Every structure is written in C-alpha cells, then in structure tokens.
Coordinates of C-alpha atoms in Angstrom, one line a residue:
M1 CA 16.6 38.4 1.3
A2 CA 13.6 39.2 -1.3
L3 CA 10.8 38.4 -3.0
S4 CA 12.1 38.0 -6.8
G5 CA 11.4 40.6 -9.8
P6 CA 8.3 41.3 -10.8
P7 CA 5.8 38.7 -12.4
G8 CA 6.2 37.4 -15.6
R9 CA 5.3 34.6 -18.1
G10 CA 5.1 32.5 -15.1
H11 CA 1.7 33.7 -14.0
A12 CA -0.6 32.7 -16.7
D13 CA -3.3 31.0 -15.9
P14 CA -3.9 27.4 -16.5
P15 CA -6.1 25.8 -17.6
E16 CA -9.5 24.2 -15.7
P17 CA -8.7 20.6 -14.3
T18 CA -10.3 17.9 -15.9
L19 CA -10.6 14.3 -14.8
E20 CA -8.1 12.6 -17.6
G21 CA -4.9 15.1 -16.0
L22 CA -6.1 14.5 -12.6
L23 CA -5.6 11.1 -13.3
S24 CA -2.4 11.9 -14.9
V25 CA -1.2 13.8 -12.3
M26 CA -1.6 10.7 -9.7
G27 CA 0.5 8.6 -11.9
A28 CA -1.1 4.3 -11.9
G29 CA -0.2 4.2 -8.1
A30 CA -3.3 5.9 -7.3
L31 CA -6.7 5.2 -9.1
E32 CA -8.1 3.0 -11.3
L33 CA -10.3 4.5 -14.0
C34 CA -13.6 1.7 -14.7
V35 CA -16.1 3.9 -16.2
A36 CA -16.1 6.9 -18.1
P37 CA -19.3 7.8 -19.5
R38 CA -19.0 11.3 -20.9
G39 CA -15.0 10.5 -21.2
P40 CA -12.0 12.0 -18.9
G41 CA -12.2 14.9 -20.5
A42 CA -15.3 16.7 -17.3
V43 CA -13.9 19.5 -15.5
V44 CA -13.0 18.2 -12.2
E45 CA -14.6 21.2 -9.3
G46 CA -12.9 19.7 -6.1
V47 CA -13.4 16.4 -4.1
T48 CA -15.6 15.6 -1.6
V49 CA -15.8 13.3 0.7
L50 CA -19.5 11.3 1.0
D51 CA -21.4 11.6 4.6
P52 CA -24.7 11.0 4.7
L53 CA -25.9 13.2 7.1
E54 CA -25.2 16.0 4.5
P55 CA -26.9 17.0 1.6
G56 CA -25.5 15.7 -2.7
P57 CA -22.1 17.0 -3.4
P58 CA -22.0 20.5 -5.6
P59 CA -21.0 20.4 -9.6
G60 CA -18.5 19.0 -11.3
Q61 CA -16.7 17.4 -7.6
V62 CA -15.1 14.0 -7.0
L63 CA -16.9 12.0 -4.3
L64 CA -14.9 10.0 -2.6
A65 CA -17.5 6.5 -0.9
V66 CA -15.6 6.5 2.4
G67 CA -16.6 2.8 3.7
V68 CA -19.5 2.5 1.1
D69 CA -19.2 -1.6 -0.5
P70 CA -18.9 -1.6 -4.2
E71 CA -20.4 -4.5 -4.2
S72 CA -23.4 -3.2 -1.9
A73 CA -27.0 -1.7 -2.9
A74 CA -26.1 1.0 -1.6
A75 CA -23.5 1.7 -3.7
V76 CA -25.7 1.4 -6.4
D77 CA -28.1 4.8 -4.7
V78 CA -24.7 6.5 -4.1
V79 CA -23.3 6.7 -8.2
R80 CA -27.0 7.7 -8.7
G81 CA -27.9 10.6 -6.1
A82 CA -24.0 11.7 -7.2
A83 CA -24.5 11.9 -10.9
A84 CA -27.9 13.9 -9.8
A85 CA -26.2 16.2 -7.6
G86 CA -23.4 16.7 -10.9
A87 CA -20.7 14.8 -9.9
V88 CA -17.8 14.0 -12.2
A89 CA -16.6 10.8 -10.6
V90 CA -17.3 8.3 -8.0
V91 CA -14.6 6.8 -5.9
F92 CA -14.9 3.2 -4.7
G93 CA -12.5 1.2 -2.5
R94 CA -12.1 -2.1 -2.9
G95 CA -14.4 -4.9 -2.2
G96 CA -13.9 -8.6 -2.0
S97 CA -13.3 -8.8 -5.7
D98 CA -11.2 -6.8 -8.0
R99 CA -14.1 -6.8 -11.0
L100 CA -17.5 -4.0 -9.7
P101 CA -20.9 -5.3 -10.0
D102 CA -22.7 -5.1 -12.9
A103 CA -25.5 -3.2 -11.2
L104 CA -23.1 -0.8 -10.4
R105 CA -20.9 -0.7 -14.2
A106 CA -24.7 -0.1 -15.1
A107 CA -25.8 2.7 -12.8
A108 CA -23.0 5.0 -13.7
E109 CA -23.7 3.9 -17.4
S110 CA -26.6 5.3 -17.5
A111 CA -26.2 8.5 -15.0
G112 CA -23.0 9.4 -17.3
T113 CA -20.6 9.0 -14.1
A114 CA -16.9 8.2 -14.3
L115 CA -16.5 5.3 -11.5
L116 CA -12.8 4.9 -10.1
L117 CA -11.4 2.4 -7.7
R118 CA -9.1 2.9 -4.6
T119 CA -5.8 0.6 -5.3
A120 CA -5.6 -1.2 -2.1
W121 CA -2.0 -0.1 -0.8
F122 CA -2.8 3.7 -0.8
G123 CA -5.4 5.3 2.1
W124 CA -8.3 7.4 2.2
T125 CA -6.8 10.4 3.5
E126 CA -3.8 10.1 1.4
L127 CA -6.3 10.5 -1.7
V128 CA -7.9 13.5 -0.1
G129 CA -5.0 14.8 0.0
A130 CA -3.6 14.0 -3.9
L131 CA -6.6 14.3 -5.3
R132 CA -6.8 18.2 -4.1
A133 CA -3.3 18.8 -4.8
G134 CA -3.8 17.2 -8.7
L135 CA -6.8 19.5 -9.1
V136 CA -3.9 22.8 -8.5
L137 CA -1.4 20.3 -10.6
S138 CA -3.6 19.2 -13.3
G139 CA -3.3 22.4 -15.7
A140 CA -0.2 23.6 -14.5
R141 CA 2.0 25.1 -17.3
A142 CA 6.1 25.4 -17.7
D143 CA 8.5 25.6 -19.9
P144 CA 8.1 22.8 -23.2
A145 CA 11.7 21.7 -21.7
V146 CA 9.5 21.5 -18.2
A147 CA 6.6 19.7 -18.1
A148 CA 7.8 17.5 -21.0
V149 CA 10.0 15.5 -18.3
A150 CA 8.5 12.2 -17.4
L151 CA 6.0 12.0 -14.5
G152 CA 8.1 11.1 -11.3
D153 CA 11.9 11.2 -12.4
L154 CA 13.2 14.1 -10.0
N155 CA 16.5 14.4 -11.6
G156 CA 15.4 15.2 -14.9
L157 CA 12.9 18.0 -13.6
A158 CA 16.1 19.2 -11.7
D159 CA 18.4 19.2 -15.1
A160 CA 15.8 20.6 -16.8
V161 CA 15.6 22.9 -14.6
A162 CA 19.3 24.4 -14.2
A163 CA 19.9 24.5 -18.7
L164 CA 16.8 26.7 -18.2
V165 CA 18.3 28.7 -15.2
G166 CA 22.1 28.7 -16.1
G167 CA 22.8 27.5 -12.4
A168 CA 23.0 24.2 -10.2
V169 CA 19.8 23.2 -9.2
T170 CA 18.8 20.9 -6.3
I171 CA 15.1 19.4 -5.4
E172 CA 13.9 19.4 -1.0
D173 CA 11.4 18.5 1.4
V174 CA 10.1 19.7 3.7
E175 CA 12.9 18.7 5.7
S176 CA 15.7 19.9 3.6
R177 CA 16.8 15.9 2.9
V178 CA 18.0 16.4 -1.0
L179 CA 15.6 14.5 -3.4
A180 CA 16.8 15.0 -6.4
Y181 CA 20.6 17.0 -7.9
S182 CA 21.5 18.8 -11.3
S183 CA 24.4 17.7 -13.6
T184 CA 27.2 20.7 -13.0
E185 CA 30.0 21.7 -15.1
G186 CA 30.8 25.2 -13.0
D187 CA 32.4 25.8 -10.3
V188 CA 30.4 24.2 -7.4
D189 CA 30.5 26.3 -4.2
E190 CA 30.8 24.5 -0.6
V191 CA 27.6 24.6 0.6
R192 CA 26.0 22.7 -2.3
L193 CA 28.9 20.2 -2.3
L194 CA 28.2 19.4 1.5
T195 CA 24.7 19.0 0.3
I196 CA 24.8 16.7 -2.4
L197 CA 27.2 14.5 -0.5
G198 CA 24.9 14.2 2.7
R199 CA 21.8 13.8 0.4
K200 CA 21.3 17.1 3.0
V201 CA 21.2 20.6 3.8
P202 CA 24.0 20.7 6.2
E203 CA 22.3 20.9 10.1
W204 CA 24.6 23.9 11.0
R205 CA 23.2 25.6 7.5
V206 CA 19.8 24.6 8.5
S207 CA 20.0 25.9 12.3
A208 CA 20.9 29.1 10.7
M209 CA 18.0 29.7 8.3
R210 CA 15.6 28.5 10.6
E211 CA 16.2 31.4 12.9
D212 CA 17.0 34.0 10.4
G213 CA 13.2 33.3 10.0
F214 CA 14.3 32.5 6.5
F215 CA 12.2 29.0 6.0
R216 CA 9.5 30.9 7.9
M217 CA 9.3 33.4 5.5
L218 CA 9.7 30.9 2.3
W219 CA 7.3 29.0 3.1
G220 CA 4.9 31.7 3.6
T221 CA 5.0 33.3 0.4
G222 CA 3.8 31.9 -2.7
D223 CA 6.5 33.7 -4.7
V224 CA 10.6 33.2 -5.2
V225 CA 12.9 34.0 -2.9
H226 CA 16.7 35.8 -3.7
R227 CA 19.5 35.3 -1.4
P228 CA 21.9 38.0 -3.2
A229 CA 25.7 36.8 -3.1
H230 CA 27.8 36.6 -0.1
G231 CA 31.4 36.4 0.6
E232 CA 32.1 33.0 -1.6
N233 CA 27.7 32.4 -1.5
P234 CA 27.1 32.4 -4.6
E235 CA 23.4 34.6 -5.5
R236 CA 20.6 31.8 -5.0
L237 CA 16.6 31.7 -5.9
V238 CA 15.0 29.1 -4.4
V239 CA 10.9 29.1 -4.3
A240 CA 8.2 26.8 -2.2
V241 CA 6.7 23.7 -3.9
R242 CA 2.9 23.9 -2.8
A243 CA 0.0 21.6 -3.7
G244 CA -3.3 22.4 -2.5
G245 CA -2.4 24.2 0.6
E246 CA 0.7 21.7 1.8
V247 CA 4.7 22.4 0.8
L248 CA 5.9 19.6 -0.5
G249 CA 9.5 21.1 -1.0
S250 CA 11.2 23.2 -2.5
I251 CA 14.0 24.3 -5.2
W252 CA 16.9 25.6 -4.9
V253 CA 19.0 27.5 -7.4
A254 CA 22.9 28.2 -6.9
A255 CA 24.5 30.5 -10.1
A256 CA 27.5 28.0 -10.6
G257 CA 30.2 30.3 -12.0
A258 CA 28.3 32.7 -14.3
P259 CA 25.1 35.3 -13.7
L260 CA 21.6 33.8 -13.3
A261 CA 19.2 33.6 -16.4
P262 CA 17.5 37.4 -16.7
H263 CA 14.3 35.2 -16.5
A264 CA 15.3 33.0 -14.1
S265 CA 12.8 33.7 -11.8
D266 CA 9.7 33.3 -14.5
V267 CA 11.1 29.9 -15.0
L268 CA 11.6 28.9 -11.1
R269 CA 7.6 30.3 -10.7
S270 CA 6.4 27.9 -13.5
A271 CA 9.0 24.7 -12.4
A272 CA 7.5 24.6 -9.2
R273 CA 4.0 24.1 -10.7
V274 CA 5.3 21.5 -12.4
A275 CA 7.3 19.5 -9.6
A276 CA 4.4 19.2 -7.6
A277 CA 3.0 17.0 -9.3
H278 CA 6.3 15.1 -9.4
L279 CA 6.7 14.9 -5.5
V280 CA 3.0 13.6 -5.6
H281 CA 4.3 11.1 -7.7
H282 CA 7.3 10.7 -5.5
R283 CA 5.2 10.3 -2.5
S284 CA 2.6 7.5 -3.9
H285 CA 5.6 6.2 -5.0
R286 CA 6.9 5.6 -2.0
T287 CA 4.0 4.4 -0.3
H288 CA 3.6 1.8 -2.6
A289 CA 7.4 0.2 -2.7
R290 CA 7.0 0.5 1.3
L291 CA 3.6 -1.7 0.6
V292 CA 5.2 -4.3 -2.1
E293 CA 8.0 -4.7 0.5
D294 CA 5.5 -5.3 2.9
A295 CA 4.0 -8.2 0.4
A296 CA 7.5 -9.7 -0.5
R297 CA 8.3 -10.0 3.3
A298 CA 5.0 -11.4 4.3
L299 CA 5.0 -14.3 1.6
L300 CA 8.4 -15.0 2.3
D301 CA 8.3 -15.2 5.4
G302 CA 4.3 -17.8 4.9
R303 CA 2.1 -15.5 5.8
G304 CA 1.2 -13.0 3.4
S305 CA -0.5 -14.3 -0.1
A306 CA 0.6 -14.1 -3.4
D307 CA -2.1 -12.3 -4.7
V308 CA -1.1 -9.6 -2.9
L309 CA 2.0 -9.4 -4.4
A310 CA 1.5 -10.0 -7.4
E311 CA -1.8 -6.7 -7.0
R312 CA 0.9 -4.8 -6.1
A313 CA 4.1 -5.3 -7.6
G314 CA 3.0 -6.6 -11.0
I315 CA 4.1 -9.4 -10.8
P316 CA 1.9 -12.8 -12.3
A317 CA 1.5 -14.9 -9.4
H318 CA 1.6 -18.3 -11.9
G319 CA 4.9 -18.3 -13.7
H320 CA 8.9 -19.2 -13.1
C321 CA 10.0 -17.6 -10.1
A322 CA 12.8 -18.0 -7.3
V323 CA 14.8 -15.7 -4.3
L324 CA 18.3 -15.3 -4.1
A325 CA 20.0 -14.9 -0.8
V326 CA 22.6 -12.2 -1.0
R327 CA 25.0 -11.9 1.8
P328 CA 27.7 -9.1 1.4
G329 CA 31.6 -9.9 2.6
A330 CA 33.2 -10.1 6.1
S331 CA 34.3 -6.4 5.7
W332 CA 30.7 -5.0 4.4
S333 CA 29.2 -3.3 8.2
G334 CA 25.5 -3.0 7.3
D335 CA 25.7 0.8 6.7
G336 CA 25.8 0.9 3.0
A337 CA 22.0 -1.4 3.0
G338 CA 20.6 1.3 0.8
K339 CA 23.8 1.3 -1.9
L340 CA 23.4 -2.8 -2.1
R341 CA 19.3 -2.7 -2.2
G342 CA 20.1 -0.2 -5.8
L343 CA 23.0 -2.2 -6.8
L344 CA 20.5 -5.4 -6.6
A345 CA 18.1 -3.6 -8.0
V346 CA 19.3 -1.5 -10.6
R347 CA 21.5 -4.7 -12.0
C348 CA 18.6 -6.7 -12.2
G349 CA 17.2 -4.4 -14.1
T350 CA 19.3 -4.5 -16.9
Y351 CA 19.2 -7.6 -17.2
G352 CA 15.2 -7.3 -18.1
L353 CA 13.8 -9.4 -15.0
T354 CA 11.3 -7.9 -12.6
S355 CA 12.4 -7.9 -9.0
V356 CA 11.6 -7.0 -5.3
V357 CA 14.7 -6.8 -3.2
L358 CA 14.4 -7.4 0.3
P359 CA 16.7 -5.7 2.8
V360 CA 18.0 -8.5 6.2
D361 CA 20.1 -9.1 8.5
R362 CA 23.8 -9.0 7.1
G363 CA 22.6 -8.9 4.1
A364 CA 19.4 -8.9 1.3
L365 CA 16.9 -10.8 -0.2
V366 CA 15.6 -10.8 -4.2
L367 CA 12.6 -12.2 -4.7
L368 CA 12.8 -12.3 -9.0
G369 CA 9.2 -13.3 -10.9
A370 CA 8.3 -13.2 -14.3
L371 CA 11.1 -15.4 -15.2
H372 CA 11.2 -17.0 -19.1
R373 CA 8.7 -19.6 -19.2
D374 CA 11.2 -22.4 -20.2
G375 CA 11.6 -23.7 -16.5
R376 CA 15.3 -24.5 -17.7
R377 CA 15.7 -20.8 -19.2
A378 CA 14.3 -19.9 -16.2
V379 CA 17.3 -21.6 -14.4
E380 CA 19.9 -20.1 -16.6
Q381 CA 18.2 -16.8 -15.7
V382 CA 19.2 -16.8 -12.4
A383 CA 22.9 -18.8 -12.4
E384 CA 23.7 -15.8 -15.0
L385 CA 22.1 -12.9 -12.9
G386 CA 24.3 -14.4 -9.8
R387 CA 27.1 -14.8 -11.2
A388 CA 27.0 -11.3 -12.8
L389 CA 25.0 -9.8 -8.7
V390 CA 28.1 -11.4 -7.3
R391 CA 31.0 -10.0 -9.2
Q392 CA 29.0 -6.4 -8.8
V393 CA 28.1 -6.8 -5.0
A394 CA 32.2 -7.8 -4.1
D395 CA 33.2 -4.5 -6.8
A396 CA 31.0 -2.7 -4.5
F397 CA 31.8 -4.0 -1.0
G398 CA 34.8 -6.3 -1.1
P399 CA 35.6 -9.3 -1.2
G400 CA 33.6 -12.6 0.4
A401 CA 29.9 -11.9 -1.2
R402 CA 28.1 -15.2 -1.2
I403 CA 25.0 -15.6 -2.7
G404 CA 22.9 -18.2 -2.4
L405 CA 20.3 -19.6 -5.2
G406 CA 17.0 -20.6 -4.5
T407 CA 15.0 -22.8 -6.5
V408 CA 12.8 -22.3 -9.2
V409 CA 8.9 -22.5 -8.8
E410 CA 5.9 -22.9 -10.3
G411 CA 4.0 -19.4 -8.7
L412 CA 4.7 -16.7 -6.3
A413 CA 2.4 -18.5 -3.5
D414 CA 5.4 -21.4 -3.9
L415 CA 8.0 -18.8 -2.6
P416 CA 8.7 -19.7 0.5
G417 CA 10.3 -22.7 -0.4
S418 CA 12.4 -20.9 -2.5
R419 CA 13.7 -18.8 0.0
R420 CA 14.2 -22.0 2.4
S421 CA 16.7 -23.4 -0.4
A422 CA 18.0 -20.1 -1.1
D423 CA 19.1 -19.1 2.5
L424 CA 20.3 -23.5 2.5
A425 CA 22.9 -22.6 -0.3
L426 CA 24.0 -19.5 1.0
R427 CA 24.6 -20.9 4.8
A428 CA 26.5 -24.3 2.1
L429 CA 28.8 -21.0 0.5
L430 CA 29.5 -19.6 3.7
A431 CA 31.5 -22.5 4.7
Q432 CA 33.4 -23.0 1.3
E433 CA 36.3 -20.6 0.2
D434 CA 36.1 -22.1 -3.6
R435 CA 32.6 -20.9 -4.5
A436 CA 30.8 -17.8 -4.9
V437 CA 27.2 -18.6 -5.9
A438 CA 25.3 -21.4 -6.3
F439 CA 22.2 -23.6 -6.4
A440 CA 21.8 -25.3 -3.0
S441 CA 21.6 -28.7 -5.2
E442 CA 25.2 -27.8 -6.3
V443 CA 26.2 -27.8 -2.4
A444 CA 24.4 -30.5 -1.6
E445 CA 26.7 -32.0 1.0
A446 CA 27.4 -29.1 2.2
V447 CA 23.7 -28.8 2.7
A448 CA 23.3 -31.9 3.9
L449 CA 26.2 -31.6 6.8
D450 CA 25.2 -28.2 8.1
Q451 CA 21.7 -30.2 8.5
V452 CA 23.9 -32.8 10.6
M453 CA 25.0 -30.3 12.2
E454 CA 22.1 -28.4 13.2
A455 CA 20.6 -31.3 15.1
L456 CA 23.8 -31.9 16.9
P457 CA 24.4 -30.3 20.9
G458 CA 26.9 -27.7 20.8
P459 CA 29.6 -26.7 20.3
A460 CA 30.9 -28.1 23.5
P461 CA 32.2 -31.7 22.6
A462 CA 31.0 -34.3 24.8
P463 CA 33.2 -34.8 27.5
D464 CA 36.2 -37.4 27.0
T465 CA 36.6 -38.1 23.4
P466 CA 39.3 -37.4 22.4
V467 CA 38.6 -34.0 20.6
A468 CA 37.7 -32.9 24.1
R469 CA 40.9 -34.1 25.3
L470 CA 42.4 -32.3 22.6
V471 CA 40.9 -29.0 23.4
A472 CA 41.8 -29.4 27.1
F473 CA 45.8 -29.5 26.6
D474 CA 46.0 -27.0 23.8
A475 CA 43.7 -24.7 26.6
G476 CA 46.5 -25.7 29.0
Q477 CA 49.6 -26.1 27.1
S478 CA 50.0 -25.9 23.0
G479 CA 48.2 -22.8 22.6
G480 CA 45.5 -24.5 19.9
V481 CA 48.3 -26.2 18.0
M482 CA 47.2 -30.0 18.3
V483 CA 43.1 -29.1 17.5
K484 CA 44.9 -27.0 14.7
T485 CA 46.9 -30.7 13.5
L486 CA 44.1 -32.9 13.9
R487 CA 41.9 -30.6 11.8
A488 CA 44.9 -30.7 9.3
Y489 CA 45.5 -34.2 9.2
L490 CA 41.4 -35.3 8.9
D491 CA 41.3 -32.3 6.0
H492 CA 44.2 -33.6 4.4
F493 CA 43.3 -37.4 4.5
G494 CA 45.7 -39.3 6.5
D495 CA 48.1 -37.6 4.1
V496 CA 51.2 -36.2 6.2
P497 CA 53.0 -34.9 3.0
A498 CA 50.0 -32.6 2.0
T499 CA 49.3 -32.4 5.8
A500 CA 52.7 -30.8 6.3
R501 CA 52.7 -28.0 3.6
A502 CA 49.3 -26.8 5.6
L503 CA 50.9 -26.5 8.4
G504 CA 53.7 -24.8 7.6
V505 CA 56.0 -27.9 9.0
H506 CA 58.3 -30.8 8.2
A507 CA 57.0 -34.3 8.0
N508 CA 59.2 -35.2 10.2
S509 CA 58.1 -32.5 12.7
L510 CA 54.4 -33.7 11.7
R511 CA 55.0 -37.6 12.6
Y512 CA 56.5 -37.2 15.8
R513 CA 53.3 -34.3 17.2
L514 CA 50.5 -36.8 15.8
N515 CA 51.9 -39.6 17.8
R516 CA 51.9 -37.2 20.6
L517 CA 48.8 -36.3 19.4
R518 CA 47.2 -40.3 19.5
E519 CA 49.0 -40.0 23.3
V520 CA 47.3 -37.0 24.8
S521 CA 43.7 -37.3 23.1
G522 CA 43.8 -41.6 23.1
I523 CA 42.4 -41.4 19.6
D524 CA 42.5 -43.6 17.2
L525 CA 43.0 -42.7 13.3
R526 CA 42.5 -45.8 11.9
S527 CA 39.2 -46.0 13.2
P528 CA 36.6 -44.3 10.3
D529 CA 34.1 -43.7 13.4
A530 CA 36.4 -42.4 15.4
R531 CA 37.6 -39.5 12.4
L532 CA 33.9 -39.1 11.6
L533 CA 32.9 -38.0 15.2
A534 CA 36.5 -35.5 14.8
H535 CA 35.4 -34.4 11.8
L536 CA 32.0 -33.7 13.1
Q537 CA 33.1 -32.5 17.0
L538 CA 35.3 -29.7 15.3
R539 CA 33.1 -28.6 13.2
L540 CA 31.3 -27.6 15.8
L541 CA 33.9 -26.1 17.7
D542 CA 34.2 -24.2 14.1
R543 CA 30.5 -22.6 14.8
G544 CA 30.8 -21.5 18.0
G545 CA 33.4 -19.3 17.5
P546 CA 36.8 -18.7 19.2
G547 CA 38.0 -21.9 21.3
A548 CA 38.7 -24.2 18.5

C-alpha cells in the first residue's frame, strides 16, 4: 500500500463557501430559507451555536438559535445581536406555527441578516455536523461530468467517476457497506462481484484489511491510497470521503481488464470532495425517509397527525387519498421486505402517484396521496394501480399475491378508515381463489361473513352438534373423510354429481357416504338452520388450522 503519485489539478483551492452553496449542498430536507436581505451570496465563515453566556459570534457565522422560540420577543433580540456581530444568518427551530412573526421578519430585513427555519425532522445535533460539512463542500471543484451529477444520485456519481478513470467504482460507507456501484463492461474480479452481490465487502476481506492496518491508514490520510495488483486481484485506488473532520465513507476504483487512466488519482481526489456532499445528502434523506414512515404509521394507527405527515411527505392534507394492503403469496418468507418495498414504491412512481410504503407483518401498506380531484377518477387510479401491483408482486415473489384496496377518502385525516377497509378486503381475498385484488365493497359478502366469524367463538364446534360429532368420528376412524364430504356437499348446494366430481368419487359412493354421514352426525341436510350452522362451524374449523 502506498499513497498515490504527485498532486495534480484536483488540488486547486475551492472558492469561498456562500450561503447559497451551503443550502445547495444541504438540500431541501434540513433548512428552509425565509428571509435573505443581502441575497444568498453572502460568504459563510463558520457555524456557531448560540450561548447566552458568551459574547456575540465572530463575523460571517451561521448562528443556530437552539432553544429560542421564534415567536418570542427574545428571538428579535437574538437577530439584532447576531447582526451587530456580523452573522450571516440565524437558524431557528419551528415554533407553534409555520409562519415567522412579522416583527422577526422586520428585524432581520432591517439588520440585513438571513433567517432560516430548521425542518422538524432534522435534529440540532445532526444540523451542526451537516452545516460544518457543507462549509467544506459548498465550493468543491471537480470534473464537469462529476459536478453535473444530481445531488443524491450515488449510482450516477459512481458511473461518472468510472468513465473518467477507466475502472470499476464502488462507493461505500464506513462499515464497508455498498451504497452505489458503477456499471462495468470489462472484467469483474471476484472480490468486486462478492461485494456487489452481498451489498457489503466480504467479512473475511474486511477483517484482513483491519488487521493489516489498512483502514487506519485510509481514514488517517487525506490522499488517494494505491493497492497494487496481487494475484487475481487487480490494481485498486481508494480515497476516504470526509467533511468537517468526519469520515463519511470511501470511493474504490478497481482496474477492469485495462490499466487505469494516468490521471485517475487526480479525478478521485476531486470526486471525493464532491462525493461528500452526496453522502451528507444521503444521510439527511435517510433520516427524512424514516420520519416520513414514522408519521405515516402513526396516522394509520390512529395516533398521529395529518398535518405532520403532509409536511414531512409533501402530500396535500386535503385531497383524495387511499391505502392499499399488500400480501405476497404463501411462499414469501418475509426476507425480501426491502425488495417488496422498493418494488411497490417504483411502481407507484411509474404511475405518477405520490406514495409512502410501510412494511408490516407479512406484507406492506401503501399510502397513496394526491389522487385525481374527481372522485370517480381517483377510484379508477387506485383500481388500476392495484391490478398492476398484484401482477408485479406475483412475478417477483410467487403466485398467490393479494391486495386489498382501501376506500378513497377526502383527506389524510380519514386514512385510518381507508386502512381498515383495505385490511377487510385483504382478509376476504385471502379466503378466495378466483380473485386477487378488490375493494371491500366488491367482496362485501365475504367481508360480512368474516366479521360474523370474528364474533363467534371457535374454532372448536359446540359439543353435541352434528359437526362436532363428525370431527370426533373422523379423529377415530375415517381420517377426515366425513368432514371433507360435508364441506364439499354444502359448497355445491347439495348437488350430488358436482360434489362427487369435486371429491373424485362415484355418485353412488357419495350417496352411501352421505347416508353414513347422517347416521353418524344426526344432521338434517334438508334444514336451512342445520346447513347454516354447519357452514359456520366448518369455517371456524378452517380458521383454526389443522384439524378440519
């Protein structure tokens, strides 16, 4: 292992960071710019947390007003004091409303200091680290192809770097988990293949690098590390991605059937500075996504706020929305929860629908917002999506997928009701073989029967009923034949030929068996009450699992 060659063009000094550049690096998930009297081009020198016991911040700072209510009189004093000290901006947390008081806006306009609000899902501790990292990143220079990659597109960044260096690229976090990798046309070595397939560097490889001090050297140096080719392992370059003194991850480049470009090290140096912005964005996005999911789950469970979900997910609080309850087939073990979630989210996106996907036991819930303004068209959107999703889920996870479609409601606050109707529809569909997706209204009879069954005791039949006698008889002698015969006879409305075909026996054999069934159980198959009771008790046995 050795540091790579002489410094090159990647060492050009970056321009001074500005408020605009800082906000660009941070993305939309952390800060909201409310007032900028001097424009967003002001140079930022640092980040300071407000301390009432200390003198004013040094000039050029972004001041974090932790614990100060923006609607209080103290907030105006903080803004005036910050402006007098030469602060570029003051950041407040959200108060009781999303609107800054007029007095605070006026004070900022008069003093020439920008005002920003911290979003609800970004904590102060996270914000301090992200802002300080952003100062390092906001002026970073890079090759135009690398700089042009949209913020957060780590796979696009890996592809751009790979094209410039002529090798295969992976971007990893500090735990050696793969965050992104480039598409590669050349030869792929075994370590890269195992790393990509496992989404993590193989543990034996990580242990070896840890033992020989590689990671200690990588995190400690600020330059590109060169690992010469050895045996079947090709030449590799690697650089740590860091910002604000914190290591965020690393970029790896492996030769893929041809030598790396002569200037590969320079490209990697500049790419590492740009990658830091992407990794900061990746962290904030993951935090945001988790909080969106928490808000959606709380709302559907009846303990959350529609306004909080609307703010976090960007879904209008008022407007048609619905919930889908998704259950893969019986062969699904639950191991592919991430794959299921990704499939559902992507498919919703291809239909142009805003969604939040929540993993639940044995499946997922899909919250759909911003549906068509026309109620009838909104219902059609949900039905079309459900039919498309059930095919996709079946293709990915095997046959037997079912999707219950929740009622289309008028706003996010009504989604718990939509979720209940989706769950009811799903339960009804799980008992059917000929239908895979439906609204509860389309399987109303099955839903109603399921509700009746829920209210009944079970699954054991009441003693001394005909079904109870048949169960006891089967347990001692016939191995389940009598209960199976009664179930088929009732399901075919007493049609002997149809029942015989379903059971695979001759009609005369069935007639003999029915006579024996009457003798053993005492059931009167001509009585509507007897048939209804038998139907219900057989369904209770089905719900109870083995033993029916």
